[in-house]
PDB file of C-alpha atoms and ligand atoms in Angstrom:
ATOM      1  CA  MET A   1       0.154   0.010  -0.027  1.00 45.00           C
ATOM      2  CA  VAL A   2       1.501   3.518  -0.821  1.00 49.00           C
ATOM      3  CA  ALA A   3       1.866   6.037   2.085  1.00 54.00           C
ATOM      4  CA  ARG A   4      -0.764   8.374   2.262  1.00 68.00           C
ATOM      5  CA  GLN A   5       0.558  12.195   1.182  1.00 91.00           C
ATOM      6  CA  ASP A   6       0.605  15.455   2.829  1.00 95.00           C
ATOM      7  CA  LEU A   7      -2.512  17.402   1.204  1.00 95.00           C
ATOM      8  CA  ALA A   8      -0.238  20.399   1.667  1.00 95.00           C
ATOM      9  CA  THR A   9       1.165  21.744  -1.505  1.00 93.00           C
ATOM     10  CA  ASP A  10       3.526  24.574  -0.723  1.00 95.00           C
ATOM     11  CA  PRO A  11       7.180  23.621  -1.260  1.00 95.00           C
ATOM     12  CA  ALA A  12       8.534  25.536   1.444  1.00 96.00           C
ATOM     13  CA  LEU A  13       5.989  23.802   3.847  1.00 97.00           C
ATOM     14  CA  LEU A  14       6.640  20.499   2.621  1.00 96.00           C
ATOM     15  CA  GLU A  15      10.495  21.093   3.287  1.00 96.00           C
ATOM     16  CA  ALA A  16       9.501  22.219   6.748  1.00 97.00           C
ATOM     17  CA  LEU A  17       7.336  19.306   7.687  1.00 97.00           C
ATOM     18  CA  LEU A  18      10.302  16.834   6.491  1.00 97.00           C
ATOM     19  CA  THR A  19      12.657  18.813   8.960  1.00 97.00           C
ATOM     20  CA  ALA A  20      10.132  18.382  11.707  1.00 98.00           C
ATOM     21  CA  ARG A  21       9.881  14.625  10.779  1.00 97.00           C
ATOM     22  CA  ARG A  22      13.316  14.280  10.860  1.00 97.00           C
ATOM     23  CA  GLY A  23      13.681  16.113  14.425  1.00 98.00           C
ATOM     24  CA  THR A  24      11.026  13.737  15.415  1.00 98.00           C
ATOM     25  CA  ALA A  25      13.021  10.548  14.303  1.00 97.00           C
ATOM     26  CA  PHE A  26      16.269  11.938  15.433  1.00 98.00           C
ATOM     27  CA  PHE A  27      14.303  12.342  19.299  1.00 98.00           C
ATOM     28  CA  GLY A  28      13.090   8.866  18.671  1.00 98.00           C
ATOM     29  CA  ARG A  29      16.626   7.645  18.163  1.00 98.00           C
ATOM     30  CA  LYS A  30      18.225   9.083  21.002  1.00 98.00           C
ATOM     31  CA  LEU A  31      15.311   8.169  23.103  1.00 98.00           C
ATOM     32  CA  ASN A  32      15.607   4.366  22.218  1.00 98.00           C
ATOM     33  CA  GLU A  33      19.404   4.488  23.127  1.00 98.00           C
ATOM     34  CA  LEU A  34      18.189   5.096  26.698  1.00 98.00           C
ATOM     35  CA  SER A  35      17.488   2.071  28.788  1.00 98.00           C
ATOM     36  CA  ASP A  36      14.503   2.435  31.174  1.00 98.00           C
ATOM     37  CA  GLU A  37      16.606   2.991  34.201  1.00 98.00           C
ATOM     38  CA  ASP A  38      18.313   5.954  32.422  1.00 98.00           C
ATOM     39  CA  LEU A  39      14.984   7.643  32.364  1.00 98.00           C
ATOM     40  CA  SER A  40      15.104   8.867  35.872  1.00 97.00           C
ATOM     41  CA  GLY A  41      18.560  10.227  35.313  1.00 98.00           C
ATOM     42  CA  PRO A  42      19.230  14.023  35.014  1.00 97.00           C
ATOM     43  CA  SER A  43      18.400  15.764  31.587  1.00 97.00           C
ATOM     44  CA  LEU A  44      20.492  19.173  30.836  1.00 95.00           C
ATOM     45  CA  LEU A  45      17.402  20.916  31.995  1.00 95.00           C
ATOM     46  CA  PRO A  46      17.740  22.320  35.776  1.00 93.00           C
ATOM     47  CA  GLY A  47      15.603  20.233  37.918  1.00 95.00           C
ATOM     48  CA  TRP A  48      14.229  17.957  35.182  1.00 97.00           C
ATOM     49  CA  THR A  49      14.884  14.138  34.524  1.00 98.00           C
ATOM     50  CA  ARG A  50      15.067  12.698  31.138  1.00 98.00           C
ATOM     51  CA  ALA A  51      11.631  11.674  32.036  1.00 98.00           C
ATOM     52  CA  HIS A  52      10.572  15.215  32.404  1.00 98.00           C
ATOM     53  CA  VAL A  53      11.845  16.200  28.937  1.00 98.00           C
ATOM     54  CA  ILE A  54      10.195  12.923  27.443  1.00 98.00           C
ATOM     55  CA  ALA A  55       6.740  13.828  28.910  1.00 98.00           C
ATOM     56  CA  HIS A  56       7.010  17.326  27.917  1.00 98.00           C
ATOM     57  CA  VAL A  57       7.854  15.940  24.400  1.00 98.00           C
ATOM     58  CA  GLY A  58       5.040  13.730  24.111  1.00 98.00           C
ATOM     59  CA  TYR A  59       2.526  16.524  25.632  1.00 98.00           C
ATOM     60  CA  ASN A  60       3.893  18.936  23.246  1.00 97.00           C
ATOM     61  CA  ALA A  61       2.694  17.145  20.334  1.00 98.00           C
ATOM     62  CA  ARG A  62      -0.633  16.874  21.738  1.00 98.00           C
ATOM     63  CA  ALA A  63      -0.845  20.447  22.322  1.00 97.00           C
ATOM     64  CA  ILE A  64       0.322  21.317  18.692  1.00 98.00           C
ATOM     65  CA  ALA A  65      -2.002  18.658  17.272  1.00 98.00           C
ATOM     66  CA  ARG A  66      -4.892  20.708  19.136  1.00 97.00           C
ATOM     67  CA  LEU A  67      -3.693  23.906  17.201  1.00 97.00           C
ATOM     68  CA  MET A  68      -4.113  21.882  13.898  1.00 98.00           C
ATOM     69  CA  GLU A  69      -7.587  20.561  14.902  1.00 97.00           C
ATOM     70  CA  TRP A  70      -8.325  24.316  15.721  1.00 97.00           C
ATOM     71  CA  ALA A  71      -7.026  25.312  12.049  1.00 97.00           C
ATOM     72  CA  ASN A  72      -9.129  22.519  10.623  1.00 97.00           C
ATOM     73  CA  THR A  73     -12.399  22.825  12.596  1.00 96.00           C
ATOM     74  CA  GLY A  74     -12.480  26.626  13.434  1.00 94.00           C
ATOM     75  CA  VAL A  75     -13.207  25.585  16.935  1.00 95.00           C
ATOM     76  CA  GLU A  76     -10.867  27.035  19.217  1.00 95.00           C
ATOM     77  CA  THR A  77      -8.596  24.588  21.333  1.00 93.00           C
ATOM     78  CA  PRO A  78      -5.674  25.980  23.103  1.00 93.00           C
ATOM     79  CA  MET A  79      -2.651  24.490  23.304  1.00 93.00           C
ATOM     80  CA  TYR A  80      -3.168  23.993  27.278  1.00 93.00           C
ATOM     81  CA  ALA A  81      -5.741  25.005  29.480  1.00 91.00           C
ATOM     82  CA  SER A  82      -3.131  27.076  31.489  1.00 92.00           C
ATOM     83  CA  ALA A  83       0.335  27.516  32.233  1.00 92.00           C
ATOM     84  CA  ARG A  84      -0.153  25.699  35.496  1.00 94.00           C
ATOM     85  CA  ALA A  85      -1.947  22.562  33.924  1.00 94.00           C
ATOM     86  CA  ARG A  86       1.031  22.347  31.455  1.00 94.00           C
ATOM     87  CA  ASN A  87       3.443  22.095  34.277  1.00 94.00           C
ATOM     88  CA  GLU A  88       1.296  19.567  36.262  1.00 96.00           C
ATOM     89  CA  GLU A  89       0.898  17.599  33.210  1.00 96.00           C
ATOM     90  CA  ILE A  90       4.666  17.129  32.943  1.00 96.00           C
ATOM     91  CA  GLU A  91       5.080  16.544  36.525  1.00 96.00           C
ATOM     92  CA  TYR A  92       2.487  13.837  36.287  1.00 97.00           C
ATOM     93  CA  GLY A  93       4.205  12.254  32.913  1.00 97.00           C
ATOM     94  CA  ALA A  94       7.495  12.422  34.737  1.00 97.00           C
ATOM     95  CA  THR A  95       5.856   9.837  37.137  1.00 97.00           C
ATOM     96  CA  LEU A  96       4.710   7.170  34.606  1.00 98.00           C
ATOM     97  CA  PRO A  97       6.441   3.941  33.883  1.00 98.00           C
ATOM     98  CA  PRO A  98       9.063   3.988  31.333  1.00 98.00           C
ATOM     99  CA  ALA A  99       6.916   1.726  28.709  1.00 98.00           C
ATOM    100  CA  ALA A 100       4.078   4.159  29.142  1.00 98.00           C
ATOM    101  CA  LEU A 101       6.393   7.374  28.482  1.00 98.00           C
ATOM    102  CA  ARG A 102       7.839   5.744  25.279  1.00 98.00           C
ATOM    103  CA  HIS A 103       4.183   5.037  24.244  1.00 98.00           C
ATOM    104  CA  LEU A 104       3.033   8.586  24.761  1.00 98.00           C
ATOM    105  CA  VAL A 105       6.252  10.005  22.543  1.00 98.00           C
ATOM    106  CA  GLU A 106       5.287   7.552  19.860  1.00 98.00           C
ATOM    107  CA  HIS A 107       1.675   7.702  19.674  1.00 98.00           C
ATOM    108  CA  SER A 108       1.712  11.684  20.069  1.00 98.00           C
ATOM    109  CA  ALA A 109       3.987  12.083  17.412  1.00 98.00           C
ATOM    110  CA  ILE A 110       1.713   9.671  14.941  1.00 97.00           C
ATOM    111  CA  HIS A 111      -1.117  11.611  15.980  1.00 97.00           C
ATOM    112  CA  LEU A 112       0.271  15.006  15.034  1.00 98.00           C
ATOM    113  CA  ASN A 113       1.828  13.760  11.838  1.00 97.00           C
ATOM    114  CA  VAL A 114      -1.809  12.554  10.928  1.00 96.00           C
ATOM    115  CA  GLU A 115      -3.469  16.353  11.500  1.00 97.00           C
ATOM    116  CA  TRP A 116      -0.291  17.713   9.659  1.00 98.00           C
ATOM    117  CA  ARG A 117      -0.776  15.097   6.678  1.00 97.00           C
ATOM    118  CA  ASP A 118      -4.655  15.679   6.410  1.00 96.00           C
ATOM    119  CA  THR A 119      -4.553  19.616   6.642  1.00 97.00           C
ATOM    120  CA  PRO A 120      -5.319  20.855   3.155  1.00 96.00           C
ATOM    121  CA  PRO A 121      -3.550  23.699   1.833  1.00 96.00           C
ATOM    122  CA  HIS A 122      -6.407  26.633   2.469  1.00 96.00           C
ATOM    123  CA  ALA A 123      -6.395  25.366   6.583  1.00 97.00           C
ATOM    124  CA  TRP A 124      -2.537  25.955   6.711  1.00 98.00           C
ATOM    125  CA  ALA A 125      -3.355  29.932   6.504  1.00 97.00           C
ATOM    126  CA  ARG A 126      -5.793  29.703   9.657  1.00 97.00           C
ATOM    127  CA  ARG A 127      -4.695  31.729  12.803  1.00 97.00           C
ATOM    128  CA  VAL A 128      -4.283  29.714  16.052  1.00 97.00           C
ATOM    129  CA  LYS A 129      -2.729  30.836  19.368  1.00 95.00           C
ATOM    130  CA  THR A 130       0.303  29.380  20.780  1.00 93.00           C
ATOM    131  CA  ALA A 131       0.957  28.758  24.614  1.00 90.00           C
ATOM    132  CA  GLN A 132       2.746  32.450  24.870  1.00 87.00           C
ATOM    133  CA  GLY A 133      -0.626  33.848  23.291  1.00 90.00           C
ATOM    134  CA  ARG A 134       0.781  34.875  20.053  1.00 91.00           C
ATOM    135  CA  THR A 135      -1.449  34.551  17.124  1.00 96.00           C
ATOM    136  CA  VAL A 136       0.140  32.622  14.262  1.00 97.00           C
ATOM    137  CA  PRO A 137      -0.922  30.836  11.117  1.00 97.00           C
ATOM    138  CA  ALA A 138      -1.007  26.927  11.340  1.00 98.00           C
ATOM    139  CA  THR A 139       2.324  26.738   9.257  1.00 98.00           C
ATOM    140  CA  GLU A 140       4.044  27.866  12.528  1.00 97.00           C
ATOM    141  CA  THR A 141       3.073  24.989  14.194  1.00 98.00           C
ATOM    142  CA  VAL A 142       5.575  22.930  12.032  1.00 98.00           C
ATOM    143  CA  TRP A 143       8.716  25.197  13.482  1.00 98.00           C
ATOM    144  CA  MET A 144       7.107  25.082  16.970  1.00 97.00           C
ATOM    145  CA  ARG A 145       7.526  21.525  16.795  1.00 98.00           C
ATOM    146  CA  THR A 146      10.803  21.310  14.836  1.00 98.00           C
ATOM    147  CA  ARG A 147      12.482  23.217  17.534  1.00 97.00           C
ATOM    148  CA  GLU A 148      11.003  21.118  20.356  1.00 98.00           C
ATOM    149  CA  VAL A 149      12.335  17.931  19.039  1.00 98.00           C
ATOM    150  CA  TRP A 150      15.960  18.910  18.205  1.00 98.00           C
ATOM    151  CA  VAL A 151      16.475  20.957  21.227  1.00 98.00           C
ATOM    152  CA  HIS A 152      14.969  18.325  23.750  1.00 98.00           C
ATOM    153  CA  ALA A 153      17.006  15.701  21.811  1.00 98.00           C
ATOM    154  CA  VAL A 154      20.215  17.390  23.124  1.00 98.00           C
ATOM    155  CA  ASP A 155      18.459  17.776  26.714  1.00 98.00           C
ATOM    156  CA  LEU A 156      18.421  13.956  26.979  1.00 98.00           C
ATOM    157  CA  ALA A 157      21.843  14.367  27.601  1.00 97.00           C
ATOM    158  CA  ASN A 158      22.850  11.042  25.844  1.00 97.00           C
ATOM    159  CA  GLY A 159      25.283  12.183  23.460  1.00 96.00           C
ATOM    160  CA  ALA A 160      23.221  14.455  21.065  1.00 97.00           C
ATOM    161  CA  SER A 161      24.691  17.800  20.645  1.00 96.00           C
ATOM    162  CA  PHE A 162      23.574  21.174  18.825  1.00 97.00           C
ATOM    163  CA  ALA A 163      26.135  20.366  15.970  1.00 96.00           C
ATOM    164  CA  ASP A 164      23.355  17.427  15.278  1.00 97.00           C
ATOM    165  CA  ILE A 165      20.883  19.668  14.447  1.00 97.00           C
ATOM    166  CA  PRO A 166      20.582  21.170  10.879  1.00 97.00           C
ATOM    167  CA  ALA A 167      22.005  24.450   9.960  1.00 96.00           C
ATOM    168  CA  PRO A 168      18.839  26.050   9.031  1.00 96.00           C
ATOM    169  CA  VAL A 169      16.980  24.972  12.293  1.00 97.00           C
ATOM    170  CA  LEU A 170      20.048  26.481  14.192  1.00 97.00           C
ATOM    171  CA  GLU A 171      20.016  29.516  12.114  1.00 96.00           C
ATOM    172  CA  ARG A 172      16.074  29.926  12.621  1.00 96.00           C
ATOM    173  CA  LEU A 173      16.409  29.313  16.413  1.00 97.00           C
ATOM    174  CA  LEU A 174      19.218  31.799  16.926  1.00 97.00           C
ATOM    175  CA  LYS A 175      17.186  34.476  15.161  1.00 96.00           C
ATOM    176  CA  ASP A 176      14.145  33.547  17.268  1.00 95.00           C
ATOM    177  CA  ILE A 177      16.225  33.756  20.538  1.00 96.00           C
ATOM    178  CA  ALA A 178      18.162  37.259  19.386  1.00 95.00           C
ATOM    179  CA  ALA A 179      14.439  38.627  18.710  1.00 94.00           C
ATOM    180  CA  ALA A 180      13.095  37.872  22.073  1.00 93.00           C
ATOM    181  CA  TRP A 181      16.513  39.440  23.806  1.00 94.00           C
ATOM    182  CA  HIS A 182      15.978  42.306  21.435  1.00 92.00           C
ATOM    183  CA  ALA A 183      11.983  42.722  22.496  1.00 91.00           C
ATOM    184  CA  ARG A 184      13.252  42.749  25.930  1.00 91.00           C
ATOM    185  CA  GLY A 185      16.044  44.946  25.490  1.00 89.00           C
ATOM    186  CA  SER A 186      18.515  42.399  26.680  1.00 90.00           C
ATOM    187  CA  ASP A 187      20.858  42.069  24.031  1.00 89.00           C
ATOM    188  CA  LYS A 188      21.939  45.945  24.844  1.00 91.00           C
ATOM    189  CA  ASP A 189      25.932  46.163  23.895  1.00 92.00           C
ATOM    190  CA  LEU A 190      25.788  42.313  22.924  1.00 94.00           C
ATOM    191  CA  VAL A 191      26.892  41.197  19.274  1.00 95.00           C
ATOM    192  CA  LEU A 192      27.279  37.607  18.139  1.00 96.00           C
ATOM    193  CA  LYS A 193      29.640  36.730  15.556  1.00 96.00           C
ATOM    194  CA  ILE A 194      28.817  33.182  13.808  1.00 96.00           C
ATOM    195  CA  SER A 195      31.199  31.247  11.632  1.00 94.00           C
ATOM    196  CA  GLY A 196      30.518  28.582   9.388  1.00 88.00           C
ATOM    197  CA  ALA A 197      26.793  29.173   9.032  1.00 89.00           C
ATOM    198  CA  PRO A 198      25.028  29.406   5.527  1.00 88.00           C
ATOM    199  CA  ALA A 199      23.105  32.627   5.985  1.00 89.00           C
ATOM    200  CA  LEU A 200      24.140  34.265   9.147  1.00 90.00           C
ATOM    201  CA  THR A 201      27.132  36.277  10.030  1.00 92.00           C
ATOM    202  CA  GLU A 202      26.037  38.397  12.755  1.00 93.00           C
ATOM    203  CA  LEU A 203      23.095  39.346  15.142  1.00 93.00           C
ATOM    204  CA  GLY A 204      22.364  41.745  17.952  1.00 92.00           C
ATOM    205  CA  ASP A 205      23.188  45.140  19.057  1.00 91.00           C
ATOM    206  CA  LEU A 206      24.979  45.940  15.627  1.00 90.00           C
ATOM    207  CA  ASP A 207      24.764  49.597  16.282  1.00 91.00           C
ATOM    208  CA  ALA A 208      26.340  50.064  19.664  1.00 92.00           C
ATOM    209  CA  PRO A 209      29.662  51.550  19.683  1.00 93.00           C
ATOM    210  CA  ASP A 210      31.574  49.594  21.788  1.00 93.00           C
ATOM    211  CA  PRO A 211      29.710  46.100  22.213  1.00 94.00           C
ATOM    212  CA  GLU A 212      30.923  42.758  23.590  1.00 94.00           C
ATOM    213  CA  ILE A 213      31.604  40.278  20.873  1.00 95.00           C
ATOM    214  CA  VAL A 214      30.710  36.698  21.354  1.00 95.00           C
ATOM    215  CA  SER A 215      32.236  34.511  18.324  1.00 96.00           C
ATOM    216  CA  GLY A 216      32.121  30.612  17.796  1.00 96.00           C
ATOM    217  CA  SER A 217      30.466  28.336  15.292  1.00 96.00           C
ATOM    218  CA  LEU A 218      26.762  28.268  14.835  1.00 97.00           C
ATOM    219  CA  ALA A 219      26.167  25.196  16.842  1.00 97.00           C
ATOM    220  CA  GLU A 220      28.225  26.663  20.002  1.00 96.00           C
ATOM    221  CA  ILE A 221      26.810  30.137  19.707  1.00 97.00           C
ATOM    222  CA  THR A 222      22.959  28.675  19.652  1.00 97.00           C
ATOM    223  CA  ALA A 223      23.752  26.280  22.528  1.00 97.00           C
ATOM    224  CA  TRP A 224      24.752  29.132  24.669  1.00 96.00           C
ATOM    225  CA  ALA A 225      22.239  31.521  23.360  1.00 96.00           C
ATOM    226  CA  ALA A 226      19.572  28.834  24.455  1.00 96.00           C
ATOM    227  CA  GLY A 227      21.284  28.697  27.946  1.00 93.00           C
ATOM    228  CA  ARG A 228      22.396  25.294  27.103  1.00 92.00           C
ATOM    229  CA  HIS A 229      26.075  25.378  27.650  1.00 84.00           C
ATOM    230  CA  THR A 230      29.134  27.561  27.136  1.00 85.00           C
ATOM    231  CA  ARG A 231      31.957  25.695  24.989  1.00 87.00           C
ATOM    232  CA  GLY A 232      34.138  26.871  21.955  1.00 91.00           C
ATOM    233  CA  LEU A 233      33.240  30.691  22.388  1.00 95.00           C
ATOM    234  CA  THR A 234      35.249  33.464  22.840  1.00 94.00           C
ATOM    235  CA  SER A 235      34.004  37.034  24.366  1.00 95.00           C
ATOM    236  CA  SER A 236      35.959  40.224  23.576  1.00 95.00           C
ATOM    237  CA  ARG A 237      35.698  41.057  26.960  1.00 91.00           C
ATOM    238  CA  HIS A 238      35.948  38.099  29.147  1.00 83.00           C
ATOM    239  CA  GLY A 239      37.778  35.281  27.491  1.00 86.00           C
ATOM    240  CA  GLU A 240      34.770  33.012  27.548  1.00 90.00           C
ATOM    241  CA  PRO A 241      31.102  34.629  27.542  1.00 92.00           C
ATOM    242  CA  GLY A 242      29.000  34.530  30.829  1.00 91.00           C
ATOM    243  CA  PRO A 243      25.621  33.212  30.740  1.00 92.00           C
ATOM    244  CA  ALA A 244      23.378  34.569  27.756  1.00 93.00           C
ATOM    245  CA  PRO A 245      20.274  36.730  28.533  1.00 91.00           C
ATOM    246  CA  ARG A 246      17.474  34.791  29.240  1.00 89.00           C
ATOM    247  CA  TRP A 247      15.429  33.376  26.170  1.00 85.00           C
ATOM    248  CA  LEU A 248      12.046  32.019  27.249  1.00 78.00           C
TER     249      LEU A 248
HETATM  250 ZN1   ZN B   1      10.199  22.430  25.317  1.00 96.67          ZN
END
């Protein structure tokens, strides 16, 4: 039997869907490399075990599927009832037995994929609301999921690094982070100089007369900007840069 195809026709959207699916596969691969006992070990995120990360990634797929249902039916279905409900769900999920956690990740990803696959071209432009309250077209859900699966695969702390993330994903992520800093004014006097990136060389407070310049590869700068780790970077002021401004 031939696999059912996406109803979407826009080449950029199909490419974005492919990157999201590759990220899902990558997360699944790193998860499969972990034993059941490993799941209670620490993740890269403070206060979260790997089980928290896994539960979050599963529930995130369900939440994004709700946005696609919203786009398809016009019936408003938010990602989460509230920020508190979201956090309680993750805390609960982290207590699930390993088999249930693995099942959650797998089945929520399949469900989301079916929602994406069966969304007709016109519905992708419909507006939905993110957990942060931003109104975005349904196409944005693909990016929202893409960055979750790629970055949280690194957070599983079993060998994945930002260097495993495709460069276009890193570039977009870094631009998102820089925009969030800018909106908060926390990029003042900070310039990022990125080496080896296909389309990005500089970001930040480019008009500052004497900024701190943080330089490094796309993967290492993005890892630092996302608050994950500081490795392989140099600062024009301190040798190694201090912690990056808060992102989320
Ligand atoms: Zn997340």
